[in-house]
Short mmCIF file of C-alpha atoms in Angstrom, two decimals:
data_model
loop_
_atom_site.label_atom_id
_atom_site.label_comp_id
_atom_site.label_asym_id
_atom_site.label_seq_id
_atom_site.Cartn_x
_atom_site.Cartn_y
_atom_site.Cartn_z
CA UNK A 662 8.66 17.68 35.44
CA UNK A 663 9.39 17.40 39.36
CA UNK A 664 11.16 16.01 41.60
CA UNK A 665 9.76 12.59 43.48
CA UNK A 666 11.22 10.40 46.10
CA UNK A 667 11.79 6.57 44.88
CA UNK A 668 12.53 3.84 47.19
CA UNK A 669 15.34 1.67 45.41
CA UNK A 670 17.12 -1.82 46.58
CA UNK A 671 18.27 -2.64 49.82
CA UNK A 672 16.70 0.96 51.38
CA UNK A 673 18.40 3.12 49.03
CA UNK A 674 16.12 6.36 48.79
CA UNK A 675 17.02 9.03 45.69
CA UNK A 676 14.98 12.08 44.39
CA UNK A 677 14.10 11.15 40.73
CA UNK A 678 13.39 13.69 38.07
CA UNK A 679 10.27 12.47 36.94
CA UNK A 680 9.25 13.11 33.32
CA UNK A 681 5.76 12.59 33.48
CA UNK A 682 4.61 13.88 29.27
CA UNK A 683 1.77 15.80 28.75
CA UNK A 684 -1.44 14.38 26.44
CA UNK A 685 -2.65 17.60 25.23
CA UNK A 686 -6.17 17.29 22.73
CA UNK A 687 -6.06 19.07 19.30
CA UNK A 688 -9.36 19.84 17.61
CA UNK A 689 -8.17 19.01 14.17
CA UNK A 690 -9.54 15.94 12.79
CA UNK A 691 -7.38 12.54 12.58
CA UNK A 692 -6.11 11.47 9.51
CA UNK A 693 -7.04 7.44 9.28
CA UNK A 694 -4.41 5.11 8.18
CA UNK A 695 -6.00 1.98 6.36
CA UNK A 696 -2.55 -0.22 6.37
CA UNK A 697 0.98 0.25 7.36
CA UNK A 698 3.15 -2.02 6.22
CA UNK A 699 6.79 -2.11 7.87
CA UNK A 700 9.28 -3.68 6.08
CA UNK A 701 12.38 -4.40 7.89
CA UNK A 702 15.96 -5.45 6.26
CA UNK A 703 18.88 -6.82 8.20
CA UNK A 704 21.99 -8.88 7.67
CA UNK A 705 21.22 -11.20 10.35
CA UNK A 706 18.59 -12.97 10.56
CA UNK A 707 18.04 -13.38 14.59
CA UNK A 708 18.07 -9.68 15.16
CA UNK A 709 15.16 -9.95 12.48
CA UNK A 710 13.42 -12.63 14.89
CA UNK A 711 14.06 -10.90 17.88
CA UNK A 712 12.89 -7.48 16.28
CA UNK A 713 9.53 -9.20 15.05
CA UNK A 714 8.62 -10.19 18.31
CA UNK A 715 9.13 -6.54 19.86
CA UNK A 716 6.95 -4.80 17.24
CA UNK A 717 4.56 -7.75 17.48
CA UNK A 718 4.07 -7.67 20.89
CA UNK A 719 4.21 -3.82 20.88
CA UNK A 720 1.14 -3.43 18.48
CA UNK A 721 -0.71 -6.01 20.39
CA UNK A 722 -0.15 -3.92 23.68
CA UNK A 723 -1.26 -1.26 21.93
CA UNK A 724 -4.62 -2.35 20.63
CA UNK A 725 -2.98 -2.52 17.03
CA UNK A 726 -4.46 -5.53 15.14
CA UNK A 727 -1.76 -7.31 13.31
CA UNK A 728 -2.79 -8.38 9.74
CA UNK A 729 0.32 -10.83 8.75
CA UNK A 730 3.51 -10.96 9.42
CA UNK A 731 5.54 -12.53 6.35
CA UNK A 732 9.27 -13.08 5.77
CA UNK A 733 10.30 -12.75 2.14
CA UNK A 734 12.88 -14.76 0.59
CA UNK A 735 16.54 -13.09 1.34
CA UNK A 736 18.26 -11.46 -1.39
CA UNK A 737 22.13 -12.48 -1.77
CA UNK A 738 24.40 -9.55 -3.31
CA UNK A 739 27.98 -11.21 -5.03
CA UNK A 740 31.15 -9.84 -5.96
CA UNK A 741 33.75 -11.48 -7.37
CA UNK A 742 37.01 -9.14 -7.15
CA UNK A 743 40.87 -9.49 -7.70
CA UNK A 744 42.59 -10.84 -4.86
CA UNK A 745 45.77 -9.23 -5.48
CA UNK A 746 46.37 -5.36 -6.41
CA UNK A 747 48.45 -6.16 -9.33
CA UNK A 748 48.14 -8.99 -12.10
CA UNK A 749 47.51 -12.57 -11.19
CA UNK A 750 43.90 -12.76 -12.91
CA UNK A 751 43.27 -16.22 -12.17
CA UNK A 752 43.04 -15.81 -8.65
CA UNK A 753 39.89 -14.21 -7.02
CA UNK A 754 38.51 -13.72 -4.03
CA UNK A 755 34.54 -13.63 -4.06
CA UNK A 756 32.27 -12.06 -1.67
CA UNK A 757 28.63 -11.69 -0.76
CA UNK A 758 26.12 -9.02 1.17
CA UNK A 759 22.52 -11.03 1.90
CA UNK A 760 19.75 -9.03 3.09
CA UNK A 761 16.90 -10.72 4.98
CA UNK A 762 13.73 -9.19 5.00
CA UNK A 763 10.62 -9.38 7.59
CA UNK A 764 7.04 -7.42 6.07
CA UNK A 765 4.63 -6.29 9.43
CA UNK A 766 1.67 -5.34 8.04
CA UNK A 767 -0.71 -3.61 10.60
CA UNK A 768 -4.31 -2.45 10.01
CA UNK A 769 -7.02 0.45 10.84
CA UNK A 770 -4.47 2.96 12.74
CA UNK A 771 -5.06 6.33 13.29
CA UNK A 772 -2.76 9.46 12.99
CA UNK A 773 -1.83 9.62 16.45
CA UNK A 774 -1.73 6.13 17.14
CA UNK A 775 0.46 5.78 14.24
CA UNK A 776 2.65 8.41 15.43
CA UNK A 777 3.17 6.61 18.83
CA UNK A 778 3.99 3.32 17.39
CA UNK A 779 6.00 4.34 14.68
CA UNK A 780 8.09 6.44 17.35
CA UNK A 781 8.58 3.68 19.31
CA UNK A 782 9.26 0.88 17.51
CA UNK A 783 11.79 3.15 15.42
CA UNK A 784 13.53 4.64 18.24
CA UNK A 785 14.25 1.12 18.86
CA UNK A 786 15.88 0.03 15.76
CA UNK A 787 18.67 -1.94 15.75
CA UNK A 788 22.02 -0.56 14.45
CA UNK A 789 22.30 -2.04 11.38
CA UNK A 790 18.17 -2.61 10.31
CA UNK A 791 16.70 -0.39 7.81
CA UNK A 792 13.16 0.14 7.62
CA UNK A 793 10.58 1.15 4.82
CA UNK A 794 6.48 2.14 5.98
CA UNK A 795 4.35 2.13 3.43
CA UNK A 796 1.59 4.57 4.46
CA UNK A 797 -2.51 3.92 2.98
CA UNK A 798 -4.18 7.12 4.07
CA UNK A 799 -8.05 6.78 3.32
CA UNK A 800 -9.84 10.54 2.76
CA UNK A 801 -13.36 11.60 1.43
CA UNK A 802 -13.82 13.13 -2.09
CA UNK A 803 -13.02 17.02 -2.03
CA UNK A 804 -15.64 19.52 -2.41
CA UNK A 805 -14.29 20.71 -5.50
CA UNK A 806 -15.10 17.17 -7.34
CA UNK A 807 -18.41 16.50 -6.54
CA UNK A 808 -20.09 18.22 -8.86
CA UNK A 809 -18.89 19.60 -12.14
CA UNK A 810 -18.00 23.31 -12.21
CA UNK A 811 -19.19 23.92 -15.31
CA UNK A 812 -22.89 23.98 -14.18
CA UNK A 813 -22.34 26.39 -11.78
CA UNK A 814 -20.71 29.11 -13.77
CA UNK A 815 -22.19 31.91 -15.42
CA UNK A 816 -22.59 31.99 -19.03
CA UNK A 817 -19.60 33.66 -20.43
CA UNK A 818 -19.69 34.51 -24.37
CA UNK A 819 -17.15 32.11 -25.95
CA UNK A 820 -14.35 34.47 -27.14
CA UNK A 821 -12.73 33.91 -30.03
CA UNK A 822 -9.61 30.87 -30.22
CA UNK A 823 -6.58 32.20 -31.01
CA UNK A 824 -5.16 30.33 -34.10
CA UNK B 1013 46.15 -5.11 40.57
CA UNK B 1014 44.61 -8.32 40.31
CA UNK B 1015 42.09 -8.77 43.33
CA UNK B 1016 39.15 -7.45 41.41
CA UNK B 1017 35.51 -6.80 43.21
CA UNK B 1018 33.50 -10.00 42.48
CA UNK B 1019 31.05 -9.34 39.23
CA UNK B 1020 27.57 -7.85 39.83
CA UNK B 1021 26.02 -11.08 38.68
CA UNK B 1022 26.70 -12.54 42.15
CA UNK B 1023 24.85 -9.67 43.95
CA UNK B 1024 21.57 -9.85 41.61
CA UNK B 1025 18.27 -11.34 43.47
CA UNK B 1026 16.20 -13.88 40.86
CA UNK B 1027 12.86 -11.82 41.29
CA UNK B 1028 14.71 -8.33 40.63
CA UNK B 1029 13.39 -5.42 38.11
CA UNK B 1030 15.85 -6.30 35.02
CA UNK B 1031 14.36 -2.99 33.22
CA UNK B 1032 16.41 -1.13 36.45
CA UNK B 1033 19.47 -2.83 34.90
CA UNK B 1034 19.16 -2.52 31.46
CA UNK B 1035 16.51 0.40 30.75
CA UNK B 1036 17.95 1.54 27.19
CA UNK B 1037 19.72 -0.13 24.64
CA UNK B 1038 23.39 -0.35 26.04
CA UNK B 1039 26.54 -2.99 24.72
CA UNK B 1040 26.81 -6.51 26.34
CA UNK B 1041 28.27 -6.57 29.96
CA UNK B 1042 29.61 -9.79 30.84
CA UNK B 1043 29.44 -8.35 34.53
CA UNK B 1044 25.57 -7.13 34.26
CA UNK B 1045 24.07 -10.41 32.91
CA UNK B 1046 23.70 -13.31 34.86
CA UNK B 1047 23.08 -15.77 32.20
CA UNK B 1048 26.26 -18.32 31.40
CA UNK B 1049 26.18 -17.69 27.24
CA UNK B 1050 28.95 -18.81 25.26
CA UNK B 1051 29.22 -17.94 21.45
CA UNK B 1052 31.56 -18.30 18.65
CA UNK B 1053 33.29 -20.36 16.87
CA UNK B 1054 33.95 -23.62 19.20
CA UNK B 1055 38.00 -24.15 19.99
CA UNK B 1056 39.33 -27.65 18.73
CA UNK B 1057 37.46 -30.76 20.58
CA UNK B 1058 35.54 -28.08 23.13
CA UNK B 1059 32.90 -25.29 23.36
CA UNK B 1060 32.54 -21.76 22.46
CA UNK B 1061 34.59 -19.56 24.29
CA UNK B 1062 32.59 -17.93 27.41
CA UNK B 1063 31.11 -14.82 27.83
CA UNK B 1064 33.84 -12.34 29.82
CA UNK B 1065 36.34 -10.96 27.16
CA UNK B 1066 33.73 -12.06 23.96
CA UNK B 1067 34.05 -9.65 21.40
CA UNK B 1068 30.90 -11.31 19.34
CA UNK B 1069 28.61 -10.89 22.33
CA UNK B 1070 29.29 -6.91 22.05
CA UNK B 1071 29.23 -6.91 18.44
CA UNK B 1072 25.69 -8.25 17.81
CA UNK B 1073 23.06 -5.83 18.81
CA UNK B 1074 21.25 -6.74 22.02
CA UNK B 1075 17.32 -6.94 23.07
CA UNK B 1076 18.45 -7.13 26.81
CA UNK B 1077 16.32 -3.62 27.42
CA UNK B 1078 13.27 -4.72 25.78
CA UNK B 1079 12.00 -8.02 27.18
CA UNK B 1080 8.11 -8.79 27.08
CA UNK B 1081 7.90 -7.09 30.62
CA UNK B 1082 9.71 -4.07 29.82
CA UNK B 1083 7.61 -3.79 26.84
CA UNK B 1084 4.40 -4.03 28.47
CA UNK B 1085 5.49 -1.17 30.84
CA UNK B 1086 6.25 1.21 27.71
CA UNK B 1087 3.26 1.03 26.12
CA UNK B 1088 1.60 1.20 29.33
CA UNK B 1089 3.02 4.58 29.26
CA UNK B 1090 2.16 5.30 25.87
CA UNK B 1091 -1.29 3.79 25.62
CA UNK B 1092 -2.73 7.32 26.67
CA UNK B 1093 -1.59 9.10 23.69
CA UNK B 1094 -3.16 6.57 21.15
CA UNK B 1095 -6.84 7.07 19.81
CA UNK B 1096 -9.28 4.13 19.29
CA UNK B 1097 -9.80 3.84 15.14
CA UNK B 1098 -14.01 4.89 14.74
CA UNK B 1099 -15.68 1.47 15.40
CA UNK B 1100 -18.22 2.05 12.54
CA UNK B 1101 -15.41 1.43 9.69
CA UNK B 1102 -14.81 -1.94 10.88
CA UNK B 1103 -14.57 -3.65 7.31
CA UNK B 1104 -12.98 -2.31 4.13
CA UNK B 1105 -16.21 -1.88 2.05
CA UNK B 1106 -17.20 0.79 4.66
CA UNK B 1107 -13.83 2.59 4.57
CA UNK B 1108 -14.52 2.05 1.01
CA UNK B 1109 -17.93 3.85 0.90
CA UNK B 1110 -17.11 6.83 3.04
CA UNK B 1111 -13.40 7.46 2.33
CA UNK B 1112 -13.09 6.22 -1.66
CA UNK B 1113 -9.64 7.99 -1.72
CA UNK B 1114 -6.20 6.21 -0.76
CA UNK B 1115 -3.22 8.52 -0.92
CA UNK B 1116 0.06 5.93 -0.39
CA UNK B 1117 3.24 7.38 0.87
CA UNK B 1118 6.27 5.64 1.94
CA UNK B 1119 9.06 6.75 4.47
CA UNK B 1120 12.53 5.57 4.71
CA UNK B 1121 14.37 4.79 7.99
CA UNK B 1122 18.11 3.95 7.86
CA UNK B 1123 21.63 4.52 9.21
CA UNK B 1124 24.51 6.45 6.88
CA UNK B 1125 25.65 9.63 5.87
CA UNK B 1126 22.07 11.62 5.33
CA UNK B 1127 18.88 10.41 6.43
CA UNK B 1128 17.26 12.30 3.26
CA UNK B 1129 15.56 9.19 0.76
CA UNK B 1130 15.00 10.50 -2.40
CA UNK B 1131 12.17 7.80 -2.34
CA UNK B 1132 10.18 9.40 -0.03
CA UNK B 1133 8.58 11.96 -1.97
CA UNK B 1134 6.37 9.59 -4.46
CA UNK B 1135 3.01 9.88 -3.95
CA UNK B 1136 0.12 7.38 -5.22
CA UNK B 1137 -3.07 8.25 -5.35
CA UNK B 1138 -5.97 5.50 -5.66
CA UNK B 1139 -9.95 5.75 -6.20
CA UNK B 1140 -12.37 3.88 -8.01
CA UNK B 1141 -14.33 5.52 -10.85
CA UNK B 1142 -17.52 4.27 -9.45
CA UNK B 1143 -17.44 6.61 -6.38
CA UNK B 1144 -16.82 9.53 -8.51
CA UNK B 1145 -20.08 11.78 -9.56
CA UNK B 1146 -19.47 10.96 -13.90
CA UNK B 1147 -22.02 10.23 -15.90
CA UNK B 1148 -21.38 7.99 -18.75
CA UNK B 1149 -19.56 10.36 -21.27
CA UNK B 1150 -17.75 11.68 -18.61
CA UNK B 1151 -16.33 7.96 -17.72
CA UNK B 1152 -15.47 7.35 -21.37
CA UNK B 1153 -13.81 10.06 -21.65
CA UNK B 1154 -12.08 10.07 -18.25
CA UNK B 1155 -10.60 6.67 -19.14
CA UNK B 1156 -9.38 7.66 -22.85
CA UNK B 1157 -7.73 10.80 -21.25
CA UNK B 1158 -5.95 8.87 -18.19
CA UNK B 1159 -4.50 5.45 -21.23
CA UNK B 1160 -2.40 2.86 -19.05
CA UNK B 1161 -3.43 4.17 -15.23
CA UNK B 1162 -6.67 2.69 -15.32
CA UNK B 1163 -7.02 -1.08 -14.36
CA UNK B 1164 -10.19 -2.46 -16.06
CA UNK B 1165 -11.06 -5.36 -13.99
CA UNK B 1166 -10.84 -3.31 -10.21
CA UNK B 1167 -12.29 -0.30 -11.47
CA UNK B 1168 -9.06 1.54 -9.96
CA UNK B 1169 -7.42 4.96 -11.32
CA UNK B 1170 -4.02 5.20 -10.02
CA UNK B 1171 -2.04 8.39 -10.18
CA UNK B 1172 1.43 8.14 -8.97
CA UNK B 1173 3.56 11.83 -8.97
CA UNK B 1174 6.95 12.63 -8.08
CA UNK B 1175 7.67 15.50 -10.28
CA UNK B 1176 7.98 17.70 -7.18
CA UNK B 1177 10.88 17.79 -4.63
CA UNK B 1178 8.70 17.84 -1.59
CA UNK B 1179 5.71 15.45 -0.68
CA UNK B 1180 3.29 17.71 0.42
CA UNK B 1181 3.77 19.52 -2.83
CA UNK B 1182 3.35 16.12 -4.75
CA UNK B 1183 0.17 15.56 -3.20
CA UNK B 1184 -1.57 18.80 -4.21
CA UNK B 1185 -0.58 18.15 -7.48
CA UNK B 1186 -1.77 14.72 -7.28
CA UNK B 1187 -5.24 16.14 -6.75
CA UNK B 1188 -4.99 19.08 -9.09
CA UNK B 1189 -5.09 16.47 -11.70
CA UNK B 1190 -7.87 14.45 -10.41
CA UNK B 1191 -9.86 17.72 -9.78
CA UNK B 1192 -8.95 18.99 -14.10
CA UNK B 1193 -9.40 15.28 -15.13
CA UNK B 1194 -12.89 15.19 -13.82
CA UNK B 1195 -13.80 18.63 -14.59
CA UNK B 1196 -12.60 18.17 -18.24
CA UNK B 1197 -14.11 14.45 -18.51
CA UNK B 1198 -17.35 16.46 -18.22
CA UNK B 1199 -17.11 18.80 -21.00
CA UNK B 1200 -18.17 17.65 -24.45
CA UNK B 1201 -15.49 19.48 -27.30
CA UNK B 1202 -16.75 19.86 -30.83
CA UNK B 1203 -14.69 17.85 -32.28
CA UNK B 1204 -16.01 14.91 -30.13
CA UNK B 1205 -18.84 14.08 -32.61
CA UNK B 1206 -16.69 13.09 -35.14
CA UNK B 1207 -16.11 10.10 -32.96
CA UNK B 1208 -16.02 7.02 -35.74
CA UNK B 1209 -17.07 3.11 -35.01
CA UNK B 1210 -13.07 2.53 -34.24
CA UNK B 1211 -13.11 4.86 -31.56
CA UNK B 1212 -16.02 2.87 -29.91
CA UNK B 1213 -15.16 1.08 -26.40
CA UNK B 1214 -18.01 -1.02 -26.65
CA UNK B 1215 -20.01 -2.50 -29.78
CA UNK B 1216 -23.56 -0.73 -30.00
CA UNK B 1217 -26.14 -2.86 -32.80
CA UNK B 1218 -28.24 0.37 -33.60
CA UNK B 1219 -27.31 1.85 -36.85
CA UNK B 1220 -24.31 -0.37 -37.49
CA UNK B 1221 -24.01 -2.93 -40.50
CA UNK B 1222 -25.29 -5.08 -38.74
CA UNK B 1223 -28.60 -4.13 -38.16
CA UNK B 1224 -28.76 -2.92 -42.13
CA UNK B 1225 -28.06 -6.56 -43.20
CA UNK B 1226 -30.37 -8.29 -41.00
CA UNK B 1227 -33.30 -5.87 -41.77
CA UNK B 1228 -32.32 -5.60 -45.66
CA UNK B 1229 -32.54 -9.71 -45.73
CA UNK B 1230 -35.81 -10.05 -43.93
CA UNK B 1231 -37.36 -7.15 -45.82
CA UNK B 1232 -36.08 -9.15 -49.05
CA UNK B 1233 -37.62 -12.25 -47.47
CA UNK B 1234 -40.89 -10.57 -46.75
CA UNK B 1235 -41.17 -9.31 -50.24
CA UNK B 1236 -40.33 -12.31 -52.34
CA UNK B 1237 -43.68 -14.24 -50.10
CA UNK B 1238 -45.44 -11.32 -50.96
CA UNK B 1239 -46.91 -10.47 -47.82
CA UNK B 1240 -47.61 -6.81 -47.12
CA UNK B 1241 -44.90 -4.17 -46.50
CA UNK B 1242 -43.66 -4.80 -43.05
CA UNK B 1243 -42.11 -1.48 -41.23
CA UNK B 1244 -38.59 -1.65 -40.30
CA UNK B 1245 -40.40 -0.46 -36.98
CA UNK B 1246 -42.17 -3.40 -36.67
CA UNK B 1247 -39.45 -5.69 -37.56
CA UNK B 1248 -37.11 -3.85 -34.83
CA UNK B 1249 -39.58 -4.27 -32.04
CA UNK B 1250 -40.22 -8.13 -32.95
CA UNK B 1251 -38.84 -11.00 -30.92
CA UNK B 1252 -36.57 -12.62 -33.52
CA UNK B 1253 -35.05 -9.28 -34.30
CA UNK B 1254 -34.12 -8.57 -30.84
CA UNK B 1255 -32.81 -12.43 -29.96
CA UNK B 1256 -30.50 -11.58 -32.54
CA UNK B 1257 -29.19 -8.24 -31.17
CA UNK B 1258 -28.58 -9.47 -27.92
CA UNK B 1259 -26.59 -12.46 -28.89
CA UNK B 1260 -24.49 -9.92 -31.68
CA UNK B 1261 -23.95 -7.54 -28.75
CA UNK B 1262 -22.77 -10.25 -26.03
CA UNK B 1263 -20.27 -11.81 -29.22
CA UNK B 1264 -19.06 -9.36 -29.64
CA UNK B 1265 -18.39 -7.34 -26.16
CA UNK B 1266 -18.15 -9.71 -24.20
CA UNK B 1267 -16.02 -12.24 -26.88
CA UNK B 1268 -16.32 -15.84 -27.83
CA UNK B 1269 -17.79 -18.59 -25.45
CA UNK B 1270 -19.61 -21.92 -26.11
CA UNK B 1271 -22.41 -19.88 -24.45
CA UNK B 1272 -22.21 -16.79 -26.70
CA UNK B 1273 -21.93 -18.73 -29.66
CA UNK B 1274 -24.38 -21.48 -29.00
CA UNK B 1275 -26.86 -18.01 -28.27
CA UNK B 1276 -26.01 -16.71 -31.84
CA UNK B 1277 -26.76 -20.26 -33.80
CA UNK B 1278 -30.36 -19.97 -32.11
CA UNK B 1279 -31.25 -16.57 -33.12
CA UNK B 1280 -30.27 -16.99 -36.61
CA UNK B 1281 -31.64 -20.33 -37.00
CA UNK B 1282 -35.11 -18.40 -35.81
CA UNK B 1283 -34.38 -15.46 -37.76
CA UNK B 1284 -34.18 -17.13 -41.14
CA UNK B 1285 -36.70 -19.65 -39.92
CA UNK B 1286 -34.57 -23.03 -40.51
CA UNK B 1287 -35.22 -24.66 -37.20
CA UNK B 1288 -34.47 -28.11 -39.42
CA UNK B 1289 -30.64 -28.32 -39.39
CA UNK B 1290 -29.00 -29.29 -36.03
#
């Protein structure tokens, strides 16, 4: 963080904070993601469109390759309730909650990439969107199954089963 | 007082940096965005009401701080804290061959009172029997012990835990029972010899009925000519004998096709020696 001089509009000049982040290297190993699948719901369906073309555009900036990008049919909730708070039965009033979804299903990330995007595209959620990421994290066999234990361990006298 | 300074819009250059005007997410200014939008519903015989008092524009959430070039300037930022994915797993089979385990997890991102999911803690693990080191008692037995959570036709075991209230706790236990499932796929219990022919997964022709049949009524055959005494041996190792086991085993694992069937008409036609009939 320090302070830099920025030239605005019109020959403005301000000192600007500038938060420049630090990329700082860990030794561990990355985890590898196979797929993440984002599934966004909404009420309306052009913050849905407008949202897919954000997280599209943001993967492809990224180097993420997209797989598909599918919109599943929308789900519509009804109610049907009593319009008045006391008697009159016959009259109703009905209404309904419909939830449109959009499935981004992204391929071959790594931890850190995933990270990034994830942050980003969730810090920039709509009010009103819900998400769900469906995480496929691909990882060798432990040592402990690769071979059976049982050739490895001494020979113990078989004691005596209690009945 | 009603001489009001004129609105922003009037002031803004075509060609200037909109991500200066609108860098986060912020409500709909009338006064900030030069563009002449009307929505709602349209009054009687005219259009949608304008844009300056609109309580629908400020309602609906806005993209006006991410537009394609504002985008491209973020992950500009962020590309140098993303890592390139290894270039030799470019294809699933490879991913397949060095990584045969897929742990699925699933997180939960909405707006309310608690952003706890009590979904979040399931945890699916996924391998294919094939990559595991079992011989073939071991894989019998593996797939008796695990019932439903094996899928036949992918070769898939799929272990799916939630029993724990935290993920990374689900997990371990996920492979604690992978790790005893193999370890006690490879024992052999006493008991296990006393498997009968209805515990069988797949048919096997030595010593079942059969084989006793088909030997009793050749020996019988061979006796009644009179040649000398054939060895069951003998009659196991010829050609007929073995046509017949082959098409027996394939009816029977593998069910009933034209092709299967058709198989089994031949052998015993040149097992009994009646090649006349059709």
């Amino acid at each position: 963080m320090k302070w830099e001089v920025h030239e605005g509009e019109h020959g403005v000049v301000t000192l600007v904070l500038s938060l420049k982040m630090q990329v700082s290297i860990s030794d561990e190993p990355e985890t590898l993601y196979k797929r993440l699948s984002l599934l966004v719901k909404g009420h309306d369906k052009a913050v849905l469109d407008s949202y897919e073309y954000f997280a599209v555009l943001a993967a492809k900036e990224l180097g993420i390759s997209v797989e598909k990008v599918h919109k599943p049919p929308k789900k519509i909730e009804r109610l049907t309730l009593l319009k008045s708070v006391h008697i009159y039965k016959k009259h109703r009033v009905q209404y309904e909650m419909r939830t449109h979804y959009m499935c981004l299903e992204l391929k071959y990330l790594t931890s850190s990439t995933a990270a990034v995007y994830l942050e980003y595209v969730q810090r920039n959620l709509p009010e009103g969107v819900a998400m769900e990421v469906k995480k496929t994290k691909i990882e060798k066999i432990p040592e402990h199954i690769q071979e059976p234990v049982w050739d490895t361990l001494p020979q113990v006298e078989e004691t005596e089963v209690k009945s | 007082n009603f001489r009001h300074a004129p609105p922003r819009t009037e002031k803004m250059a075509v060609d200037q940096d909109w991500s200066s005007v609108y860098p986060t997410a912020a409500a709909f200014k009338p006064a900030s965005v030069p563009l002449p939008i009307r929505m709602g519903y349209p009054v009687k015989r005219g259009v949608p009401p304008p844009k300056e008092g609109n309580l629908e524009l400020i309602k609906i959430p806005n993209f006006l701080h991410l537009t394609p070039p504002a985008i491209k300037k973020h992950c500009a930022a962020l590309k140098d804290f993303c890592t390139e994915w290894p270039s030799a797993l470019d294809s699933d089979e490879k991913c397949e061959q060095h990584f045969p385990i897929e742990i699925e997890t699933v997180d939960y991102v909405s707006a309310g009172t608690s952003i706890r999911n009590p979904k979040a803690r399931v945890v699916t693990l996924r391998v294919k029997l094939s990559n595991l080191n079992l011989d073939d008692h071991a894989k019998k037995k593996l797939i008796k012990l695990v019932g439903d959570r094996y899928c036949k036709d992918t070769d898939m075991l799929t272990i799916t835990t939630d029993r724990c209230p935290l993920r990374r706790q689900n997990y371990d236990y996920s492979i604690h029972l992978l790790t005893v499932l193999y370890h006690e796929s490879w024992k052999t219990e006493m008991w296990e010899s006393e498997k009968t022919e209805e515990d069988m997964e797949e048919y096997i022709w030595e010593n079942s009925c059969s084989q006793k049949n088909a030997l009793d009524t050749l020996l019988r055959i061979k006796a009644s000519e009179n040649v000398s005494n054939v060895t069951e041996e003998e009659l196991l190792a010829s050609e007929v004998v073995k046509n017949y086991r082959n098409s027996v085993i394939a009816l029977k694992n593998e069910g009933e096709t034209e092709n299967n069937v058709s198989q089994y008409k031949e052998s015993v036609k040149k097992l009994l020696n009646i090649q006349a009939l059709p």
